[in-house]
PDB file of C-alpha atoms in Angstrom:
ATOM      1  CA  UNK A   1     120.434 108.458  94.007  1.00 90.00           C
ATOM      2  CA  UNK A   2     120.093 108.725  97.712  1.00 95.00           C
ATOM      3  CA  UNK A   3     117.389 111.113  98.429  1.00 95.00           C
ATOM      4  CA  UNK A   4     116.907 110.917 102.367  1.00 96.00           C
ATOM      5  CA  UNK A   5     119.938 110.785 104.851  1.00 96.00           C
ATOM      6  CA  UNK A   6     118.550 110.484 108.096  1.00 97.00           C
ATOM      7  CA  UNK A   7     119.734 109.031 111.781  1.00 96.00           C
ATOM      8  CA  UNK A   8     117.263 107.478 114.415  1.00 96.00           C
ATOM      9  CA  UNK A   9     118.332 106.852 118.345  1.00 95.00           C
ATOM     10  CA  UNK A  10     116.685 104.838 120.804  1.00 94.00           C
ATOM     11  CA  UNK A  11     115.565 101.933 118.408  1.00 94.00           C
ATOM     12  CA  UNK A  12     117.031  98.438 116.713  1.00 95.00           C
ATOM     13  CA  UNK A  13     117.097  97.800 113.309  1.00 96.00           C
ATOM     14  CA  UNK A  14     114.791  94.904 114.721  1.00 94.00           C
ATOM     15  CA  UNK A  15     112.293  96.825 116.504  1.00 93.00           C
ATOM     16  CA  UNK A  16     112.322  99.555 113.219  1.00 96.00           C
ATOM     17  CA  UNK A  17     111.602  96.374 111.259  1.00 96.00           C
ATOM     18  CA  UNK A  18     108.799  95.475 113.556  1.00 94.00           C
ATOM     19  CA  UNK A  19     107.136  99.278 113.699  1.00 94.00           C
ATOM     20  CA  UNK A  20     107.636 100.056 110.508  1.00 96.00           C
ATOM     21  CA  UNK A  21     106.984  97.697 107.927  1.00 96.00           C
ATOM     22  CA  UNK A  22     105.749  94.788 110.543  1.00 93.00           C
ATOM     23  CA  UNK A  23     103.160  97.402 111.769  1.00 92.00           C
ATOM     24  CA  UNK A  24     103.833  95.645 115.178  1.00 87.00           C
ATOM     25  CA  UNK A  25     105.544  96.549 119.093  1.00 77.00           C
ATOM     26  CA  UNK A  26     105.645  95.214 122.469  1.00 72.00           C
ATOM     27  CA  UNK A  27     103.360  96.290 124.692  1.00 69.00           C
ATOM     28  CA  UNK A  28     104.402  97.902 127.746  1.00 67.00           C
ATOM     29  CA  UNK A  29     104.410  94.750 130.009  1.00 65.00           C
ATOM     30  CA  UNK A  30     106.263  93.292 127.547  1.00 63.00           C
ATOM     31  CA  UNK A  31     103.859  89.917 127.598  1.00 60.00           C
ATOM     32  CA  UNK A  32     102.399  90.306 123.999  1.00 56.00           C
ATOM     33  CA  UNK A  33     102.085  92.477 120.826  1.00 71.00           C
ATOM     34  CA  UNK A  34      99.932  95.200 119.916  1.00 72.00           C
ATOM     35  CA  UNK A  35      99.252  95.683 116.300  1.00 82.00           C
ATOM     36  CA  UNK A  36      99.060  99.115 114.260  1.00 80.00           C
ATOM     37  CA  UNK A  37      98.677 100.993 111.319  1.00 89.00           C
ATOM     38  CA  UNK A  38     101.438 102.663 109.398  1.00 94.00           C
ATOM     39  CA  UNK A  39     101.180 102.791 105.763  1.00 96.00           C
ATOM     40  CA  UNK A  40      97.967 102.850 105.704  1.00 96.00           C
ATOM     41  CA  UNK A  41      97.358 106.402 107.566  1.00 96.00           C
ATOM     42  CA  UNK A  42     100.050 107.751 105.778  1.00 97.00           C
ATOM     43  CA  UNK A  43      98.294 107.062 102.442  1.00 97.00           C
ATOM     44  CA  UNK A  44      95.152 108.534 103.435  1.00 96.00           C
ATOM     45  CA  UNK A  45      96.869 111.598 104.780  1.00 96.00           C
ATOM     46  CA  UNK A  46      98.390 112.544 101.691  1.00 94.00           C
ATOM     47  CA  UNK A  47      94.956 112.062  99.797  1.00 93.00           C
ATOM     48  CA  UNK A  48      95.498 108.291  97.734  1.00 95.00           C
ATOM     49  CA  UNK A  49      91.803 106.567  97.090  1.00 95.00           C
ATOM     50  CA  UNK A  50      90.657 103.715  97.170  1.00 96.00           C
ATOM     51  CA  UNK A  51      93.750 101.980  99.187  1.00 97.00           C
ATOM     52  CA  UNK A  52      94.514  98.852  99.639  1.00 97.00           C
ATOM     53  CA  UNK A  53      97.154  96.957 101.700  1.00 96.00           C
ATOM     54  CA  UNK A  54      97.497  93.090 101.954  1.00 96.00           C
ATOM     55  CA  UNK A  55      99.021  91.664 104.657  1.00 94.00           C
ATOM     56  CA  UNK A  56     102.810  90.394 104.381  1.00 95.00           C
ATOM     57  CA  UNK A  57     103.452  87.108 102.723  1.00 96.00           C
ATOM     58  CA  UNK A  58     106.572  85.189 104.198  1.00 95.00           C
ATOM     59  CA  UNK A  59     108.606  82.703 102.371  1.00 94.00           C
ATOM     60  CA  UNK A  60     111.239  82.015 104.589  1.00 87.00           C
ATOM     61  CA  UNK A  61     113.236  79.626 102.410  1.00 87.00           C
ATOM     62  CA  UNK A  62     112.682  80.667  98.829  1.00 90.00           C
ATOM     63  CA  UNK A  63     111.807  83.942  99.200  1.00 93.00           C
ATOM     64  CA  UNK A  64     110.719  86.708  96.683  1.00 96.00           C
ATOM     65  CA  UNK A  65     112.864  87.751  93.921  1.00 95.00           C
ATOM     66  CA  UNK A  66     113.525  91.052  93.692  1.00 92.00           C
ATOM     67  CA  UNK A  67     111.475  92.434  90.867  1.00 85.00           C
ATOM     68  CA  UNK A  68     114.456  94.686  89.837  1.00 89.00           C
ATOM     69  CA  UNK A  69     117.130  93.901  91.883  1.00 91.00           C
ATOM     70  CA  UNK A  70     116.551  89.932  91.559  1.00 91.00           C
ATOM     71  CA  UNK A  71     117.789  89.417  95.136  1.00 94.00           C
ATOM     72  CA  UNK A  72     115.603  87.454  97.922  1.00 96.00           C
ATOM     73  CA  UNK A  73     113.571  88.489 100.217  1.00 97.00           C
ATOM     74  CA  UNK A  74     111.409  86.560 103.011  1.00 97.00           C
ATOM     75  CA  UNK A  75     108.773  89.281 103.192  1.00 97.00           C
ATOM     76  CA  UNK A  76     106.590  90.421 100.361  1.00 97.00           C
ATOM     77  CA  UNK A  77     103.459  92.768 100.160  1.00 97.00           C
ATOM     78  CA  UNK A  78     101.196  94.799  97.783  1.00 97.00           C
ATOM     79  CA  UNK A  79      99.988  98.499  97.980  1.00 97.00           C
ATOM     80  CA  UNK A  80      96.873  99.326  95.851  1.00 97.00           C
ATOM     81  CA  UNK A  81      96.118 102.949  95.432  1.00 97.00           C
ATOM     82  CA  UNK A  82      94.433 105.735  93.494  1.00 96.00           C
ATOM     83  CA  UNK A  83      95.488 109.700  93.199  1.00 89.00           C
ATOM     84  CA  UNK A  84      94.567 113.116  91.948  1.00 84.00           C
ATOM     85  CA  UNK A  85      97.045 114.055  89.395  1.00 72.00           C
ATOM     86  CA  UNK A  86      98.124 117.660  89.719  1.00 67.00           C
ATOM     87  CA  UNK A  87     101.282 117.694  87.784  1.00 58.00           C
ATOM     88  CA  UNK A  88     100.600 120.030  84.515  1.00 47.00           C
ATOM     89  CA  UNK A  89     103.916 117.801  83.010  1.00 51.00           C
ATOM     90  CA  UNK A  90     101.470 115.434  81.245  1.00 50.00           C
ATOM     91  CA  UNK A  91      98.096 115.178  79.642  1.00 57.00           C
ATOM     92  CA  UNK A  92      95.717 112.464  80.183  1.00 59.00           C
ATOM     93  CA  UNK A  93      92.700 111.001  82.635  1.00 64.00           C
ATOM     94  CA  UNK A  94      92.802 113.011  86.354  1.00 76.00           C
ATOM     95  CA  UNK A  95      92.863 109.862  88.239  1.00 85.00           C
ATOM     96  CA  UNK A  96      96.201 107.604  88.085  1.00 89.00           C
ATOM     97  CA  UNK A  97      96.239 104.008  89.642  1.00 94.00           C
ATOM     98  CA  UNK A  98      99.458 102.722  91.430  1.00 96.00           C
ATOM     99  CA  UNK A  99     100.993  99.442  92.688  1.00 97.00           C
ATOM    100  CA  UNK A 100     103.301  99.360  95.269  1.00 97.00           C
ATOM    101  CA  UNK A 101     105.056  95.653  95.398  1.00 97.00           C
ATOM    102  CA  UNK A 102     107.053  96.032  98.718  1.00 97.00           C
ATOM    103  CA  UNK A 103     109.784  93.832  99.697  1.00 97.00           C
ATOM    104  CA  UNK A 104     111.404  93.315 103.056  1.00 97.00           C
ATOM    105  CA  UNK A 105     114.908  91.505 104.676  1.00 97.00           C
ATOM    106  CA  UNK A 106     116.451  91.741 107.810  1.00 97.00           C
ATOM    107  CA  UNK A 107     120.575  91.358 108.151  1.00 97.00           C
ATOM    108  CA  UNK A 108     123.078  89.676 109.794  1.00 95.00           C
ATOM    109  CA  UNK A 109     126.474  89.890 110.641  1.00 86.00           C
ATOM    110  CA  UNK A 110     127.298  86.561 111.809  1.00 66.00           C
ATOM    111  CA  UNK A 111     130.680  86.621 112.025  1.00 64.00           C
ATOM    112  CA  UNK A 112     130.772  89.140 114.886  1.00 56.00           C
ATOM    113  CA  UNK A 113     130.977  87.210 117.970  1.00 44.00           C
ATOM    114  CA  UNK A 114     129.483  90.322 119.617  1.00 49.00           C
ATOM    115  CA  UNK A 115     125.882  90.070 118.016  1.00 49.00           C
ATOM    116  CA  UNK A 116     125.420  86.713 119.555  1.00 48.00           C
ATOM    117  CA  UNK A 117     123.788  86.820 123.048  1.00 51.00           C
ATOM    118  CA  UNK A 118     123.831  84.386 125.787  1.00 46.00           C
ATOM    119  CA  UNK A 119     120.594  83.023 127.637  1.00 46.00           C
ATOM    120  CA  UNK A 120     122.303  80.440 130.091  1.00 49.00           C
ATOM    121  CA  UNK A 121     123.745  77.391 127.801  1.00 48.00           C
ATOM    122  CA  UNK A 122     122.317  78.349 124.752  1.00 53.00           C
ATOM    123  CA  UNK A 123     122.951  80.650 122.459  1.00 60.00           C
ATOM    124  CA  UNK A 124     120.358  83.239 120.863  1.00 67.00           C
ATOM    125  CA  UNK A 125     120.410  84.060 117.011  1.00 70.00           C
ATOM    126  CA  UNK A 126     122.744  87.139 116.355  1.00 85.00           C
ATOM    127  CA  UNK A 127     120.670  90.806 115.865  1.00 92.00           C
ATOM    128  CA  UNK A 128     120.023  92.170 112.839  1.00 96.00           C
ATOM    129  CA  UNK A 129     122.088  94.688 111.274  1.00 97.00           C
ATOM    130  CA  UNK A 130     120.513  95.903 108.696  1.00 97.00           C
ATOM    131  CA  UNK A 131     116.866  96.064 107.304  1.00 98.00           C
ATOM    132  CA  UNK A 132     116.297  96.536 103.692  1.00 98.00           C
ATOM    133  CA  UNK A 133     112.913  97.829 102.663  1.00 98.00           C
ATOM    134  CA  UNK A 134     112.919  97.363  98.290  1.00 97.00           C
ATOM    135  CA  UNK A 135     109.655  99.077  96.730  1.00 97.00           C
ATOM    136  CA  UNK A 136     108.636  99.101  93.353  1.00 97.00           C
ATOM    137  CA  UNK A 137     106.497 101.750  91.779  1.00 97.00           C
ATOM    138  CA  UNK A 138     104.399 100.984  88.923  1.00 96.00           C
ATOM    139  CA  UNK A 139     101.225 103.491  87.623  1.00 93.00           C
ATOM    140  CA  UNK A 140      98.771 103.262  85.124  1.00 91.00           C
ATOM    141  CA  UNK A 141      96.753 105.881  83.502  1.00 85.00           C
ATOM    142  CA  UNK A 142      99.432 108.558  82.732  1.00 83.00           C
ATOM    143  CA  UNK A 143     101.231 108.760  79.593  1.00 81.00           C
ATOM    144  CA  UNK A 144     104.586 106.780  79.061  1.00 89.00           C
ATOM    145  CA  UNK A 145     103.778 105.023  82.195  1.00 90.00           C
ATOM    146  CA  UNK A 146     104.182 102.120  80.458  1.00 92.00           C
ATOM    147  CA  UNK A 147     108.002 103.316  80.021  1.00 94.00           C
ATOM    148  CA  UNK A 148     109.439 102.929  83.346  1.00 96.00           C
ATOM    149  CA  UNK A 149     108.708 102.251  86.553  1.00 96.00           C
ATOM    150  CA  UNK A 150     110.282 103.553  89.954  1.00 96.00           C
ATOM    151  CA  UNK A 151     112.714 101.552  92.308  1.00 97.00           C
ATOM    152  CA  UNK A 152     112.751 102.734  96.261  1.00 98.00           C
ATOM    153  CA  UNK A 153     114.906 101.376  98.672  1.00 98.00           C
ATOM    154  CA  UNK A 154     115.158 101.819 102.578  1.00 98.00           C
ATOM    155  CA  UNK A 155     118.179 100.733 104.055  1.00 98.00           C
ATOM    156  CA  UNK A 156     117.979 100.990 107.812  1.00 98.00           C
ATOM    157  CA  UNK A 157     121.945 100.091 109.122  1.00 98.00           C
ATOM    158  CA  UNK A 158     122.822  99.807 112.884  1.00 97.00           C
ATOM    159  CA  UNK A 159     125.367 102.043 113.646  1.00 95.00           C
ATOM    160  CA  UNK A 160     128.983 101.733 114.603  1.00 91.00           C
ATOM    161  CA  UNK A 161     128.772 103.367 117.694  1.00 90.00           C
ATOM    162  CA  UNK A 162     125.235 102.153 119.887  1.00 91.00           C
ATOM    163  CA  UNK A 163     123.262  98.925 118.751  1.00 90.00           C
ATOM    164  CA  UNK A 164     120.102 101.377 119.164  1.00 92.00           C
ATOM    165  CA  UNK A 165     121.011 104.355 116.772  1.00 96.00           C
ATOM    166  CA  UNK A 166     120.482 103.894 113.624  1.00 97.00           C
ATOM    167  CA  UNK A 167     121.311 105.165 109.756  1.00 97.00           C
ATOM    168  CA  UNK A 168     118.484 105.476 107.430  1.00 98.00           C
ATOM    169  CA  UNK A 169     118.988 106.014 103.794  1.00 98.00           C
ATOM    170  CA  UNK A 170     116.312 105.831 101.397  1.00 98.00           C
ATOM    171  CA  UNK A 171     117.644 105.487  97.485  1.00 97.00           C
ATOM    172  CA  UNK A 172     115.574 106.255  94.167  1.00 97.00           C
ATOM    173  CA  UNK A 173     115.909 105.177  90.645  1.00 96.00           C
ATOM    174  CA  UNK A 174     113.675 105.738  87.485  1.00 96.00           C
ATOM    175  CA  UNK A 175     113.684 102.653  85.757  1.00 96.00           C
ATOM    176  CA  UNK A 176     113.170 102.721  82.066  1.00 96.00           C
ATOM    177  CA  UNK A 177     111.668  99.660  80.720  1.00 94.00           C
ATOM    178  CA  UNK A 178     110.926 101.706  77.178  1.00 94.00           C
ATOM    179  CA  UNK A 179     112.980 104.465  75.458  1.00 93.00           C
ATOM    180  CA  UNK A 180     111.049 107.639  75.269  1.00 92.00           C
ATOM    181  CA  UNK A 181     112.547 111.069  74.233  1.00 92.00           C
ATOM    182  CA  UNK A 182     110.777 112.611  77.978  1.00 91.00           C
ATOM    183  CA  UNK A 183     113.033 110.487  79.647  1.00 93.00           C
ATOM    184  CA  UNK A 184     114.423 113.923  81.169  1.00 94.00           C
ATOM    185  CA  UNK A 185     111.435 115.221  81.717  1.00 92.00           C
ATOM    186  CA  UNK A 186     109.934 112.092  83.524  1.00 91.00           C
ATOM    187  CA  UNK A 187     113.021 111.643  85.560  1.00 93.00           C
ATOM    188  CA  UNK A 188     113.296 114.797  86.989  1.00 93.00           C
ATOM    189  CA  UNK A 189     109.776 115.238  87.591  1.00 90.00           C
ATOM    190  CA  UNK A 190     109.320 111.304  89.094  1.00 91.00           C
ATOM    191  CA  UNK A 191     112.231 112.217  91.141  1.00 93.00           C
ATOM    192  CA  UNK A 192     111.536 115.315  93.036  1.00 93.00           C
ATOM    193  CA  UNK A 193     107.870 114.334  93.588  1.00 91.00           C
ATOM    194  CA  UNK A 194     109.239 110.766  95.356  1.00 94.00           C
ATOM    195  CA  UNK A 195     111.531 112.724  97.096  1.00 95.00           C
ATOM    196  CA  UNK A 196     108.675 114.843  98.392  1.00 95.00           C
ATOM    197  CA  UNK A 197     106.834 111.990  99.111  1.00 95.00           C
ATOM    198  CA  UNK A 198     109.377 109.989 100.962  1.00 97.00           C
ATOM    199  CA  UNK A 199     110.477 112.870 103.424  1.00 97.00           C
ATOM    200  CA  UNK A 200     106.829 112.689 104.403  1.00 97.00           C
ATOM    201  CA  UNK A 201     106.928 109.117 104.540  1.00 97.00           C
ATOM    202  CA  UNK A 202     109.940 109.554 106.706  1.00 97.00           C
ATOM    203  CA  UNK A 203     108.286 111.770 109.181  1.00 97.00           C
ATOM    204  CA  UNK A 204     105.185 109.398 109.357  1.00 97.00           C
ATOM    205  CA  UNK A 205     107.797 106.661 110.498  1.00 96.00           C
ATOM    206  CA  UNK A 206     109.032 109.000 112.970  1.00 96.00           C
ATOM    207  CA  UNK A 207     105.675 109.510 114.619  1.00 94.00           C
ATOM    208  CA  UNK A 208     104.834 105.607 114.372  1.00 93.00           C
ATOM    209  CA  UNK A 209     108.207 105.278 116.091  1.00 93.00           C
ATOM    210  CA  UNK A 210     107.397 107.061 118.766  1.00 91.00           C
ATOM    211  CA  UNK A 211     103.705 106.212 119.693  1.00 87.00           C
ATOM    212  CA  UNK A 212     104.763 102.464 119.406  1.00 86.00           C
ATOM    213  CA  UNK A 213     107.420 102.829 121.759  1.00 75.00           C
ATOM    214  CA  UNK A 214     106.592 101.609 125.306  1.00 68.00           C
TER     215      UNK A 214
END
């Protein structure tokens, strides 16, 4: 299900990849990078414990398979965190562990001529078109967690009309890896607190967005 329909001006899909899930920008000389904090702040705002956030691994040429989608992706990363439960949907401990496993691609659309730039004889590697952000969602220490897990994915598309505005859609799915007969009520409950969650998220990117801007 697509839970977040969104549109962003004034950026690439290149430079969202870079602020976003790169945590990087240009600075305003343009000369070299400065280096920030997204996901991080956004964690802490909303109350997760003990976080922790490893740095991207890259492999270019293999790449990461999807760990539900079993596609490829250069980038990959891993999201530690604790949280206060406050649901009253399920019994069990107060404190629930998660694991994010984040994984990142950027686009291309080769075959349009137009993507490919000029700089004097030779000729620079097309833009990206797309950025797709996969995320999967895995707790521990609530009931039936061992039943499913939950599949995000941010799909960041250049739009038809400007190379700089942009489409964001952000897709959810419960996976479940067990059957269990609170499949409905895990579902629905999973769903609108992601959905929550990810508008936030959303609005944190926003704010990054701007700030990294030069």
């Amino acid at each position: 299900d697509v839970i977040v329909t969104k549109e962003l001006s004034g950026l690439t899909v290149q430079e969202f990849h870079d602020i976003v899930w790169k945590e990087r920008a240009p600075t305003a000389s343009g000369d070299m990078e400065k280096t920030f904090e997204v996901y991080l702040p956004w964690l802490e705002a909303t109350g997760k414990l003990n976080i922790s956030v490893s740095p991207w691994q890259n492999q270019e040429e293999e790449g990461f398979e999807g760990t539900w989608d079993m596609e490829r992706y250069p980038d990959q990363r891993i999201v530690k965190f604790d949280f206060k439960r406050t649901t009253h949907l399920y019994t069990g401990p107060p404190i629930a562990n998660v694991q994010h496993t984040q994984q990142c691609r950027l686009e291309y659309d080769e075959n349009n001529k137009e993507d490919v730039k000029t700089n004097g004889d030779e000729e620079e590697a097309p833009a990206p078109v797309r950025c797709i952000m996969a995320m999967t969602v895995e707790m521990e220490g609530i009931p039936f967690s061992d039943c499913f897990n939950v599949q995000i994915r941010w799909v960041v598309t250049r739009s038809k009309e400007a190379e700089d505005k942009l489409n964001v859609q952000v897709g959810l799915h419960v996976n479940f890896v067990k059957q269990t007969v609170l499949a409905g009520k895990i579902r629905s409950g999973t769903s609108e607190e992601t959905t929550k969650a990810q508008l936030s998220l959303y609005q944190a990117v926003t704010r990054a967005i701007i700030n990294a801007k030069p």
